[in-house]
Amino acid sequence: MSGVPVAHPEPATAFDVTAIRRDFPALQQLVYGKPLAYLDNAATTQKPEAVIQAIADFYRHDNANVHRGVHLLSERATSAYEAAREDVRRFINAGEAREIVFVRGTTEAINLVAQTFGRQRLRPGDEIVVSAFEHHSNIVPWQIVCNEKGARLRVVPMTSAGDIQIEEYERVFSDRTRLVSIVHVSNALGTVNPVRRMIEIAHRHGVPVLVDGAQAVAHLPVDVRQLDADFYAFSGHKLFGPTGIGVLYGKAELLESMPPYQAGGDMIRSVTFERTQYNTLPYKFEAGTPDIAGAIGLGAAIHYVERIGLDRIAAWEHELLRHGTGRLATVPGLRLFGPPADRKAAIFSFTLSHAHPHDIGTILDQEGIAIRTGHHCCQPLMHRLGVDATARASLAFYNTFDEIDRLVAALDRVQEVFG
Amino acid sequence: MGDLRELYQEVILDHNRRPHNFRELPDANRKAEGYNPLCGDHLTVFLRLEGEVVRDITFVGSGCAISKASASLMTDSVKGKTLGETSALFDAFHRMVTSSGAEQPPAALGKLAVLAGVREFPARVKCASLAWHTLKAALTAQAAPEAVTTE
């Protein structure tokens, strides 16, 4: 390990990160002879043994299709799949399990709402509101449906400090506003948007709100009823679960009113060649055989996270964030983007005056440190910041003070090569 | 395992700091823009083609050290070459940065051989080849002097 030993403050609650790290097989490896410091958690998270085991156990013992067979394995598969839905409901405190729709990920969840709610409700001249923070996946689905319907995308700007311009947001509403679709936590900057307040404002105008929670659920407690979110979307793989599974939460009365997204098996109650009667929620939106093992893996990930507790996770990550913010400030030529630590999730998005983010990424990789470089699928945001790309170190609860010190030490190495 | 010093050779760092032919070309008669949507690197290559000969070549844009140095070295090596020679260089360069073997780059590549280290870094091959693909696009583009303006 490189770097000078630093006396680290003990976090408020005892957090045994060493024990936690032992639960993650992928974190135990060396890359280029150095211990892996995985700081690309906003892209995807590593999986605990409990998740890997749950998926393997399903395929070893219970594998069958759901909602179909009369045989025992099908019953076991169905009850495990539905138990995972209940895990998700509890995790985000939704009112009913039928409000939880399993999808492939956040992207599919947003596309589902755009193609059903959007296509059904948008008329020429109508407006959809997004923000300057949005990931391409919360821009493009709306552009497509807006183009088709002659509707308009309105964009709420951000301040140069990396916060949403809430006064501009209040002014954006008109009698043509049909939906707000807003990111909870920015993947490029870490900004935590004041979504509860934003939802309250939208509801005063009678406008429903979709929250893109992809970067939120692994870092802070989310309660969809307390937020009063109309839709909430997230991906399993950013929550220590498998890829290919995600969640769309929707208030039952909204989901009921929407047409199906895809057509196929499981989403129908009865089919004749003349007429099809759709299934009840949530199956109306789950055409075809779902990712059963993925849902079960996500359920296991939720159990794992709940056992640690999101309050403790948030507290630990905040300590890491504060430590890193201080250490990075000492790096010559480093520009850190986004708001201060108290309004941010554990993401460091930065540039160096003497080296391009790509070169930073390659050099850090050689030191065993995995980060993301580029525009983070947020080109409009990058344009606003006046950069083509940033280097992004994004944390999870299994990251350590030492890994942050190694990141800082590796940036000195970048300085050596490019200085 | 890739060696950082193999990738970031002194010549490459020099070309990154002080790229050659890094300007627009007012009398260009060929131009193309290259863009790597994955990372945001973008550059524009300007050419003054006289018959079969690349009389002058320049570039502008922004990107990482590898893409900038590669563009800089490319303009040096292509200037004054015929279309046939340029095409042969393109092929040899492409082989060098994508081959998995450790064979010596052909002598014809000259200084371009400093980029051979890129093949050990698969994520960076596109950075090194962006300028060359843009040059190819400029050469295959129709002569359209009206399109070549200072924007």
Coordinates of C-alpha atoms in Angstrom, one line a residue:
Chain A
M1 CA 0.0 0.0 0.0
S2 CA 1.2 3.4 -0.8
G3 CA 0.6 6.7 0.9
V4 CA 1.5 8.1 4.3
P5 CA -0.4 6.6 7.3
V6 CA -3.0 9.0 8.4
A7 CA -4.9 9.0 11.7
H8 CA -8.5 8.5 10.7
P9 CA -11.3 9.7 12.9
E10 CA -13.6 6.9 14.1
P11 CA -17.1 7.3 12.6
A12 CA -20.0 8.0 14.9
T13 CA -21.2 4.4 14.8
A14 CA -18.8 1.4 14.8
F15 CA -18.6 0.2 11.2
D16 CA -16.6 -2.9 10.7
V17 CA -15.6 -2.3 7.1
T18 CA -12.9 -5.1 7.3
A19 CA -15.6 -7.7 8.1
I20 CA -17.9 -6.3 5.4
R21 CA -15.2 -6.5 2.7
R22 CA -14.8 -10.2 3.4
D23 CA -18.4 -10.7 2.2
F24 CA -17.4 -9.5 -1.3
P25 CA -15.3 -12.1 -3.2
A26 CA -14.3 -9.7 -6.0
L27 CA -12.7 -7.2 -3.6
Q28 CA -10.2 -9.8 -2.5
Q29 CA -8.1 -9.7 -5.7
L30 CA -4.9 -8.1 -6.8
V31 CA -4.8 -6.2 -10.1
Y32 CA -1.4 -5.6 -11.5
G33 CA 0.0 -7.0 -8.3
K34 CA -1.9 -4.4 -6.1
P35 CA -5.0 -4.8 -4.0
L36 CA -8.1 -3.7 -6.0
A37 CA -9.5 -0.4 -4.9
Y38 CA -12.9 -0.5 -6.6
L39 CA -14.1 3.1 -6.9
D40 CA -16.5 2.7 -9.8
N41 CA -19.6 2.0 -7.8
A42 CA -21.8 4.5 -9.7
A43 CA -21.2 2.3 -12.8
T44 CA -21.9 -0.9 -11.0
T45 CA -21.4 -2.4 -7.5
Q46 CA -19.7 -5.6 -6.5
K47 CA -21.8 -8.5 -5.2
P48 CA -21.7 -10.0 -1.8
E49 CA -21.4 -13.8 -1.4
A50 CA -25.0 -13.9 -0.2
V51 CA -26.2 -12.6 -3.6
I52 CA -24.0 -14.9 -5.6
Q53 CA -25.2 -17.8 -3.5
A54 CA -28.9 -16.9 -3.7
I55 CA -28.7 -17.0 -7.5
A56 CA -26.7 -20.2 -7.6
D57 CA -29.1 -21.8 -5.1
F58 CA -32.0 -20.9 -7.3
Y59 CA -30.5 -22.5 -10.4
R60 CA -29.3 -25.6 -8.4
H61 CA -32.6 -26.3 -6.6
D62 CA -35.7 -24.3 -7.5
N63 CA -35.3 -23.4 -11.2
A64 CA -38.7 -23.4 -12.9
N65 CA -40.9 -20.9 -14.6
V66 CA -43.1 -18.7 -12.5
H67 CA -46.9 -18.3 -12.4
R68 CA -47.4 -21.4 -14.6
G69 CA -46.6 -24.9 -13.4
V70 CA -48.6 -26.9 -10.9
H71 CA -45.4 -28.8 -9.9
L72 CA -43.4 -28.1 -6.8
L73 CA -40.4 -26.4 -8.4
S74 CA -42.7 -23.9 -10.1
E75 CA -44.4 -23.2 -6.9
R76 CA -41.0 -22.7 -5.2
A77 CA -39.8 -20.4 -8.0
T78 CA -43.0 -18.4 -7.9
S79 CA -42.9 -17.9 -4.2
A80 CA -39.2 -16.9 -4.2
Y81 CA -39.9 -14.5 -7.1
E82 CA -42.9 -12.9 -5.3
A83 CA -40.9 -12.8 -2.0
A84 CA -38.3 -10.7 -3.8
R85 CA -41.1 -8.3 -4.9
E86 CA -42.2 -8.0 -1.2
D87 CA -38.5 -7.4 -0.3
V88 CA -38.5 -4.5 -2.8
R89 CA -41.8 -3.2 -1.5
R90 CA -40.5 -3.1 2.1
F91 CA -37.2 -1.6 1.1
I92 CA -38.7 1.5 -0.5
N93 CA -41.8 1.4 1.7
A94 CA -44.3 1.1 -1.1
G95 CA -47.9 0.5 0.0
E96 CA -48.5 -2.7 -2.0
A97 CA -46.4 -5.3 -3.7
R98 CA -48.5 -4.9 -6.9
E99 CA -47.0 -1.4 -7.2
I100 CA -43.5 -3.0 -7.8
V101 CA -42.9 -3.9 -11.4
F102 CA -39.7 -5.9 -12.3
V103 CA -37.9 -4.5 -15.3
R104 CA -34.4 -4.9 -16.6
G105 CA -33.1 -1.7 -15.0
T106 CA -33.7 2.0 -14.5
T107 CA -33.4 2.6 -18.3
E108 CA -36.2 0.2 -19.0
A109 CA -38.3 1.6 -16.2
I110 CA -38.1 5.1 -17.7
N111 CA -38.8 3.8 -21.2
L112 CA -41.8 1.9 -19.9
V113 CA -43.3 5.1 -18.4
A114 CA -42.5 7.2 -21.5
Q115 CA -44.0 4.6 -23.8
T116 CA -47.2 4.0 -21.8
F117 CA -48.0 7.0 -19.6
G118 CA -46.2 9.4 -22.1
R119 CA -47.8 8.1 -25.3
Q120 CA -51.2 7.9 -23.7
R121 CA -51.3 11.3 -22.2
L122 CA -49.1 13.7 -24.3
R123 CA -50.8 16.0 -26.8
P124 CA -49.2 18.5 -29.1
G125 CA -47.8 21.4 -27.0
D126 CA -47.6 19.5 -23.8
E127 CA -44.5 19.6 -21.7
I128 CA -42.2 17.1 -19.8
V129 CA -39.8 18.6 -17.2
V130 CA -36.3 17.2 -16.7
S131 CA -33.2 18.8 -15.2
A132 CA -29.7 19.6 -16.3
F133 CA -28.4 16.6 -14.2
E134 CA -30.2 13.9 -16.2
H135 CA -28.5 10.8 -17.5
H136 CA -29.1 10.2 -21.2
S137 CA -31.5 7.5 -20.1
N138 CA -33.7 10.2 -18.6
I139 CA -33.5 12.5 -21.6
V140 CA -33.7 10.3 -24.7
P141 CA -36.9 8.3 -23.9
W142 CA -38.7 11.6 -23.4
Q143 CA -37.3 13.1 -26.6
I144 CA -38.6 10.2 -28.5
V145 CA -42.1 10.4 -27.2
C146 CA -42.1 14.2 -27.4
N147 CA -41.1 14.0 -31.0
E148 CA -43.8 11.5 -31.7
K149 CA -46.5 13.6 -29.9
G150 CA -45.4 17.1 -30.7
A151 CA -44.6 17.7 -27.1
R152 CA -41.7 19.6 -25.6
L153 CA -38.9 18.9 -23.1
R154 CA -38.3 21.6 -20.6
V155 CA -35.0 21.6 -18.8
V156 CA -34.4 23.0 -15.3
P157 CA -30.9 24.5 -15.1
M158 CA -28.3 24.0 -12.4
T159 CA -26.2 26.5 -10.5
S160 CA -22.4 26.6 -11.2
A161 CA -22.0 25.0 -7.8
G162 CA -23.8 22.0 -9.0
D163 CA -27.2 22.4 -7.4
I164 CA -30.6 22.5 -9.0
Q165 CA -32.0 26.0 -9.6
I166 CA -35.1 25.5 -7.5
E167 CA -36.6 29.0 -8.3
E168 CA -36.3 28.1 -12.0
Y169 CA -38.0 24.8 -11.3
E170 CA -40.9 26.5 -9.6
R171 CA -41.3 28.7 -12.6
V172 CA -41.2 25.9 -15.2
F173 CA -44.8 24.7 -14.6
S174 CA -47.6 25.6 -16.9
D175 CA -51.0 24.2 -17.7
R176 CA -49.2 22.1 -20.3
T177 CA -46.9 20.3 -17.9
R178 CA -47.7 16.6 -17.8
L179 CA -44.8 15.0 -16.0
V180 CA -41.6 15.8 -14.1
S181 CA -38.8 13.2 -14.5
I182 CA -36.0 14.0 -12.2
V183 CA -32.8 12.3 -11.0
H184 CA -32.6 11.7 -7.2
V185 CA -28.8 11.6 -7.0
S186 CA -26.6 12.8 -10.0
N187 CA -24.4 10.0 -11.3
A188 CA -21.9 12.6 -12.7
L189 CA -21.6 14.9 -9.7
G190 CA -23.2 13.2 -6.7
T191 CA -25.6 16.1 -6.1
V192 CA -28.6 15.0 -4.0
N193 CA -31.6 16.7 -5.4
P194 CA -34.3 17.9 -3.0
V195 CA -36.8 15.5 -4.5
R196 CA -39.3 15.7 -1.7
R197 CA -39.7 19.4 -2.1
M198 CA -39.7 19.1 -5.8
I199 CA -42.5 16.5 -5.7
E200 CA -44.5 18.8 -3.4
I201 CA -44.2 21.7 -5.8
A202 CA -45.1 19.5 -8.8
H203 CA -48.2 18.2 -7.0
R204 CA -49.3 21.7 -6.2
H205 CA -49.6 22.0 -10.0
G206 CA -51.3 18.6 -10.3
V207 CA -48.2 17.1 -12.1
P208 CA -47.0 13.6 -11.3
V209 CA -43.2 13.0 -10.7
L210 CA -40.9 10.1 -11.8
V211 CA -37.7 9.9 -9.7
D212 CA -34.7 8.2 -11.2
G213 CA -33.2 6.6 -8.1
A214 CA -30.4 4.6 -9.8
Q215 CA -27.7 6.3 -7.8
A216 CA -29.8 6.9 -4.6
V217 CA -31.0 3.5 -3.3
A218 CA -27.5 2.2 -2.4
H219 CA -26.6 5.3 -0.5
L220 CA -29.6 6.8 1.4
P221 CA -32.9 5.5 2.8
V222 CA -35.7 5.9 0.3
D223 CA -39.3 5.9 1.3
V224 CA -41.5 6.4 -1.8
R225 CA -44.6 7.2 0.3
Q226 CA -42.8 9.8 2.4
L227 CA -41.5 11.3 -0.8
D228 CA -45.0 10.9 -2.3
A229 CA -43.2 9.9 -5.6
D230 CA -45.6 8.8 -8.3
F231 CA -42.9 6.7 -10.0
Y232 CA -39.6 5.6 -8.7
A233 CA -37.0 3.7 -10.8
F234 CA -33.8 1.9 -9.9
S235 CA -31.4 -0.9 -11.0
G236 CA -30.5 -4.0 -9.0
H237 CA -26.8 -4.0 -10.1
K238 CA -26.1 -0.6 -8.5
L239 CA -27.5 -2.0 -5.2
F240 CA -25.1 -5.0 -5.0
G241 CA -27.6 -7.2 -6.9
P242 CA -27.2 -8.7 -10.3
T243 CA -27.4 -7.0 -13.7
G244 CA -30.5 -7.4 -15.8
I245 CA -33.0 -6.7 -13.0
G246 CA -34.5 -3.4 -11.9
V247 CA -37.6 -1.9 -10.5
L248 CA -40.3 0.5 -11.5
Y249 CA -42.5 1.6 -8.5
G250 CA -45.7 3.3 -9.5
K251 CA -48.7 4.3 -7.6
A252 CA -51.4 1.7 -8.2
E253 CA -54.0 4.1 -9.6
L254 CA -51.4 5.4 -12.2
L255 CA -50.2 1.9 -13.2
E256 CA -53.9 0.8 -13.5
S257 CA -54.6 3.7 -15.9
M258 CA -51.7 3.0 -18.2
P259 CA -51.7 0.7 -21.2
P260 CA -49.3 -2.3 -21.2
Y261 CA -45.7 -1.8 -22.3
Q262 CA -44.8 -5.1 -24.0
A263 CA -47.2 -7.8 -25.0
G264 CA -46.7 -11.5 -24.4
G265 CA -47.2 -14.2 -21.9
D266 CA -48.0 -13.5 -18.2
M267 CA -49.3 -10.0 -19.0
I268 CA -52.7 -11.3 -20.2
R269 CA -55.6 -12.8 -18.4
S270 CA -57.3 -14.2 -21.5
V271 CA -56.6 -14.2 -25.2
T272 CA -58.8 -14.8 -28.2
F273 CA -57.9 -13.8 -31.7
E274 CA -60.5 -11.0 -31.3
R275 CA -59.7 -9.6 -28.0
T276 CA -57.2 -9.8 -25.1
Q277 CA -57.9 -9.0 -21.5
Y278 CA -54.9 -7.8 -19.6
N279 CA -53.7 -9.2 -16.4
T280 CA -53.8 -7.3 -13.1
L281 CA -50.9 -5.3 -11.6
P282 CA -48.0 -5.8 -11.7
Y283 CA -48.2 -8.6 -14.3
K284 CA -49.7 -6.4 -16.9
F285 CA -46.2 -4.9 -17.2
E286 CA -44.2 -8.1 -17.0
A287 CA -44.6 -9.7 -20.4
G288 CA -42.7 -12.9 -21.0
T289 CA -40.6 -15.0 -18.6
P290 CA -39.0 -12.5 -16.2
D291 CA -35.5 -12.5 -14.8
I292 CA -36.5 -14.8 -12.0
A293 CA -33.0 -15.4 -10.7
G294 CA -32.2 -11.7 -11.0
A295 CA -35.2 -10.8 -8.9
I296 CA -34.2 -13.4 -6.3
G297 CA -30.6 -12.0 -6.3
L298 CA -31.9 -8.5 -5.8
G299 CA -34.0 -9.7 -2.9
A300 CA -30.8 -11.1 -1.3
A301 CA -29.0 -7.8 -1.9
I302 CA -31.8 -5.9 -0.2
H303 CA -31.6 -8.3 2.8
Y304 CA -27.8 -7.7 2.9
V305 CA -28.1 -3.9 2.8
E306 CA -30.9 -3.9 5.4
R307 CA -28.8 -6.0 7.7
I308 CA -26.1 -3.3 7.6
G309 CA -28.6 -0.4 7.6
L310 CA -28.8 2.5 5.2
D311 CA -28.4 5.0 8.0
R312 CA -25.1 3.5 8.9
I313 CA -24.1 3.2 5.3
A314 CA -24.9 6.8 4.7
A315 CA -22.9 7.9 7.8
W316 CA -19.8 5.8 6.8
E317 CA -19.9 7.1 3.2
H318 CA -20.2 10.6 4.5
E319 CA -17.0 10.2 6.6
L320 CA -15.3 8.9 3.5
L321 CA -16.6 11.7 1.4
R322 CA -15.4 14.3 3.9
H323 CA -12.0 12.7 4.2
G324 CA -11.6 12.5 0.4
T325 CA -12.8 16.0 -0.2
G326 CA -10.1 17.3 2.2
R327 CA -7.4 15.1 0.7
L328 CA -8.2 15.9 -2.9
A329 CA -8.1 19.6 -2.1
T330 CA -4.3 19.1 -1.6
V331 CA -3.7 17.8 -5.1
P332 CA -2.2 20.5 -7.3
G333 CA -4.3 21.4 -10.3
L334 CA -7.3 19.3 -9.2
R335 CA -10.8 20.7 -9.8
L336 CA -13.6 19.0 -7.9
F337 CA -17.1 19.4 -9.4
G338 CA -20.4 19.3 -7.6
P339 CA -21.8 20.8 -4.4
P340 CA -20.1 20.5 -1.0
A341 CA -20.1 17.1 0.9
D342 CA -23.3 17.9 2.8
R343 CA -25.4 18.0 -0.3
K344 CA -23.7 15.2 -2.1
A345 CA -23.6 11.4 -2.3
A346 CA -20.1 9.7 -2.2
I347 CA -18.9 10.7 -5.6
F348 CA -15.7 12.6 -6.6
S349 CA -15.9 14.0 -10.1
F350 CA -12.7 15.9 -11.0
T351 CA -10.3 17.0 -13.6
L352 CA -6.5 17.7 -13.4
S353 CA -5.0 20.7 -15.2
H354 CA -2.1 18.6 -16.5
A355 CA -3.7 15.3 -17.5
H356 CA -6.8 14.3 -19.4
P357 CA -9.3 12.1 -17.5
H358 CA -8.5 9.1 -19.8
D359 CA -4.9 9.2 -19.0
I360 CA -5.7 9.6 -15.3
G361 CA -7.9 6.5 -15.5
T362 CA -5.2 4.4 -17.2
I363 CA -2.5 5.4 -14.7
L364 CA -4.8 4.8 -11.7
D365 CA -5.7 1.4 -13.2
Q366 CA -2.0 0.4 -13.1
E367 CA -2.1 1.3 -9.4
G368 CA -5.0 -1.1 -8.8
I369 CA -7.6 1.7 -8.6
A370 CA -10.7 1.4 -10.7
I371 CA -12.5 4.6 -11.6
R372 CA -14.6 5.8 -14.5
T373 CA -13.6 8.5 -16.9
G374 CA -15.6 10.2 -19.6
H375 CA -18.9 12.1 -19.8
H376 CA -20.8 9.6 -17.7
C377 CA -23.7 9.5 -20.2
C378 CA -24.4 13.1 -19.2
Q379 CA -23.2 15.2 -22.1
P380 CA -25.5 18.1 -21.5
L381 CA -24.2 18.3 -17.9
M382 CA -20.6 18.1 -19.1
H383 CA -21.3 20.9 -21.6
R384 CA -22.7 23.0 -18.7
L385 CA -19.5 22.4 -16.8
G386 CA -17.4 23.4 -19.8
V387 CA -15.5 20.1 -19.9
D388 CA -15.5 17.1 -22.3
A389 CA -14.9 14.6 -19.6
T390 CA -14.2 14.1 -15.9
A391 CA -12.5 11.4 -13.8
R392 CA -15.0 10.0 -11.4
A393 CA -14.3 8.0 -8.2
S394 CA -17.6 6.7 -6.8
L395 CA -17.8 5.0 -3.4
A396 CA -19.8 2.3 -1.7
F397 CA -19.9 1.3 1.9
Y398 CA -17.1 -1.3 1.4
N399 CA -14.6 1.4 0.5
T400 CA -12.0 2.5 3.1
F401 CA -10.0 5.6 4.1
D402 CA -6.9 3.8 3.0
E403 CA -8.3 3.4 -0.6
I404 CA -9.0 7.1 -0.7
D405 CA -5.4 7.8 0.4
R406 CA -4.2 5.4 -2.3
L407 CA -6.3 7.4 -4.8
V408 CA -4.6 10.6 -3.8
A409 CA -1.2 9.0 -3.9
A410 CA -1.9 7.7 -7.4
L411 CA -2.8 11.2 -8.5
D412 CA 0.7 12.1 -7.5
R413 CA 1.9 9.4 -9.9
V414 CA -0.1 11.0 -12.6
Q415 CA 1.7 14.3 -11.8
E416 CA 5.0 12.4 -12.1
V417 CA 4.2 11.2 -15.6
F418 CA 2.6 14.4 -16.9
G419 CA 4.1 17.0 -14.6
Chain B
M1 CA 0.5 -6.6 -18.1
G2 CA 0.8 -3.2 -19.7
D3 CA 3.8 -1.0 -18.7
L4 CA 3.0 2.6 -18.1
R5 CA 6.3 3.8 -19.5
E6 CA 5.8 1.8 -22.7
L7 CA 2.5 3.7 -23.1
Y8 CA 3.6 7.2 -22.0
Q9 CA 6.9 7.4 -23.8
E10 CA 8.7 10.8 -23.7
V11 CA 8.0 11.3 -27.4
I12 CA 4.2 10.9 -26.7
L13 CA 4.3 13.2 -23.8
D14 CA 6.2 15.8 -25.9
H15 CA 3.6 15.6 -28.7
N16 CA 0.8 15.9 -26.1
R17 CA 2.3 19.0 -24.6
R18 CA 3.3 20.6 -27.9
P19 CA 1.4 19.0 -30.7
H20 CA 2.7 19.5 -34.2
N21 CA 0.4 21.0 -37.0
F22 CA -2.1 21.8 -34.3
R23 CA -4.1 24.5 -36.1
E24 CA -6.8 24.9 -38.8
L25 CA -5.7 25.0 -42.4
P26 CA -7.3 27.9 -44.3
D27 CA -6.6 26.5 -47.8
A28 CA -7.7 22.9 -47.0
N29 CA -9.7 21.1 -49.6
R30 CA -10.6 18.1 -47.4
K31 CA -11.8 18.0 -43.9
A32 CA -13.4 15.5 -41.5
E33 CA -14.5 15.4 -37.9
G34 CA -13.8 12.5 -35.7
Y35 CA -15.5 11.8 -32.5
N36 CA -15.3 9.1 -29.9
P37 CA -18.8 9.1 -28.3
L38 CA -17.6 6.8 -25.4
C39 CA -15.1 9.3 -24.0
G40 CA -15.9 12.7 -25.7
D41 CA -12.6 12.9 -27.6
H42 CA -13.1 14.9 -30.7
L43 CA -10.9 16.3 -33.4
T44 CA -11.0 17.8 -36.9
V45 CA -8.4 16.9 -39.6
F46 CA -7.7 19.4 -42.4
L47 CA -6.0 18.4 -45.6
R48 CA -4.5 20.2 -48.6
L49 CA -4.6 17.5 -51.3
E50 CA -2.7 18.3 -54.6
G51 CA -3.3 15.5 -57.1
E52 CA -2.1 12.4 -55.4
V53 CA -0.1 14.1 -52.7
V54 CA -1.0 15.3 -49.2
R55 CA 0.6 18.7 -49.5
D56 CA -0.4 19.8 -46.0
I57 CA -2.3 18.4 -43.0
T58 CA -3.3 19.8 -39.7
F59 CA -5.7 19.1 -36.9
V60 CA -7.6 20.7 -34.0
G61 CA -9.6 19.3 -31.2
S62 CA -9.4 18.0 -27.6
G63 CA -8.7 14.6 -26.1
C64 CA -6.4 12.5 -24.0
A65 CA -2.6 12.4 -24.4
I66 CA -2.7 9.3 -26.6
S67 CA -5.2 10.7 -29.1
K68 CA -3.5 14.1 -29.3
A69 CA 0.0 12.6 -29.7
S70 CA -1.3 10.2 -32.2
A71 CA -2.9 12.9 -34.3
S72 CA 0.3 15.0 -34.0
L73 CA 2.6 12.2 -35.1
M74 CA 0.2 11.3 -37.9
T75 CA 0.3 14.8 -39.4
D76 CA 4.1 14.7 -39.4
S77 CA 4.3 11.3 -41.0
V78 CA 1.6 11.8 -43.7
K79 CA 2.7 15.3 -44.9
G80 CA 4.1 15.0 -48.4
K81 CA 3.1 11.4 -48.9
T82 CA 1.0 10.1 -51.8
L83 CA -2.4 8.7 -51.2
G84 CA -1.0 5.2 -51.7
E85 CA 1.7 5.7 -49.2
T86 CA -0.8 7.2 -46.7
S87 CA -3.1 4.2 -47.1
A88 CA -0.2 1.8 -46.5
L89 CA 0.7 3.8 -43.3
F90 CA -2.9 3.6 -42.2
D91 CA -2.9 -0.2 -42.6
A92 CA 0.5 -0.7 -40.9
F93 CA -0.5 1.6 -38.0
H94 CA -3.8 -0.2 -37.5
R95 CA -2.0 -3.6 -37.5
M96 CA 0.5 -2.3 -35.0
V97 CA -2.0 -1.1 -32.4
T98 CA -4.4 -4.0 -32.7
S99 CA -2.0 -6.9 -33.1
S100 CA -1.7 -9.1 -30.0
G101 CA 1.8 -10.3 -30.7
A102 CA 5.0 -8.5 -29.7
E103 CA 6.6 -8.3 -33.2
Q104 CA 8.6 -5.2 -34.1
P105 CA 6.6 -2.5 -35.9
P106 CA 7.7 -2.2 -39.6
A107 CA 10.5 0.3 -40.2
A108 CA 8.2 2.2 -42.6
L109 CA 6.2 3.4 -39.6
G110 CA 9.1 5.5 -38.4
K111 CA 8.3 7.6 -35.3
L112 CA 4.7 6.2 -35.2
A113 CA 6.3 3.1 -33.6
V114 CA 6.3 4.9 -30.3
L115 CA 2.5 4.2 -30.1
A116 CA 3.1 0.4 -30.2
G117 CA 2.6 0.3 -26.4
V118 CA -1.1 1.0 -26.9
R119 CA -1.7 -2.6 -27.9
E120 CA -1.2 -3.6 -24.3
F121 CA -4.0 -1.2 -23.3
P122 CA -7.1 -2.4 -25.2
A123 CA -9.2 0.4 -23.7
R124 CA -6.9 3.0 -25.3
V125 CA -6.6 1.6 -28.9
K126 CA -9.5 3.8 -30.0
C127 CA -7.7 6.9 -28.6
A128 CA -4.7 6.1 -30.8
S129 CA -6.7 5.3 -33.9
L130 CA -9.2 8.2 -33.8
A131 CA -7.0 10.5 -35.8
W132 CA -6.3 7.9 -38.5
H133 CA -10.0 7.1 -39.0
T134 CA -10.7 10.8 -39.3
L135 CA -8.0 11.1 -41.9
K136 CA -9.5 8.2 -43.8
A137 CA -12.9 9.9 -43.7
A138 CA -11.3 13.2 -44.9
L139 CA -9.7 11.4 -47.8
T140 CA -12.8 9.6 -48.9
A141 CA -15.0 12.7 -48.5
Q142 CA -15.9 14.6 -51.7
A143 CA -13.8 17.7 -52.3
A144 CA -16.1 20.4 -50.8
P145 CA -14.1 23.6 -50.2
E146 CA -17.2 25.4 -49.1
A147 CA -17.6 23.0 -46.2
V148 CA -14.1 23.9 -45.0
T149 CA -14.7 27.2 -43.2
T150 CA -13.6 28.4 -39.8
E151 CA -16.6 27.8 -37.7

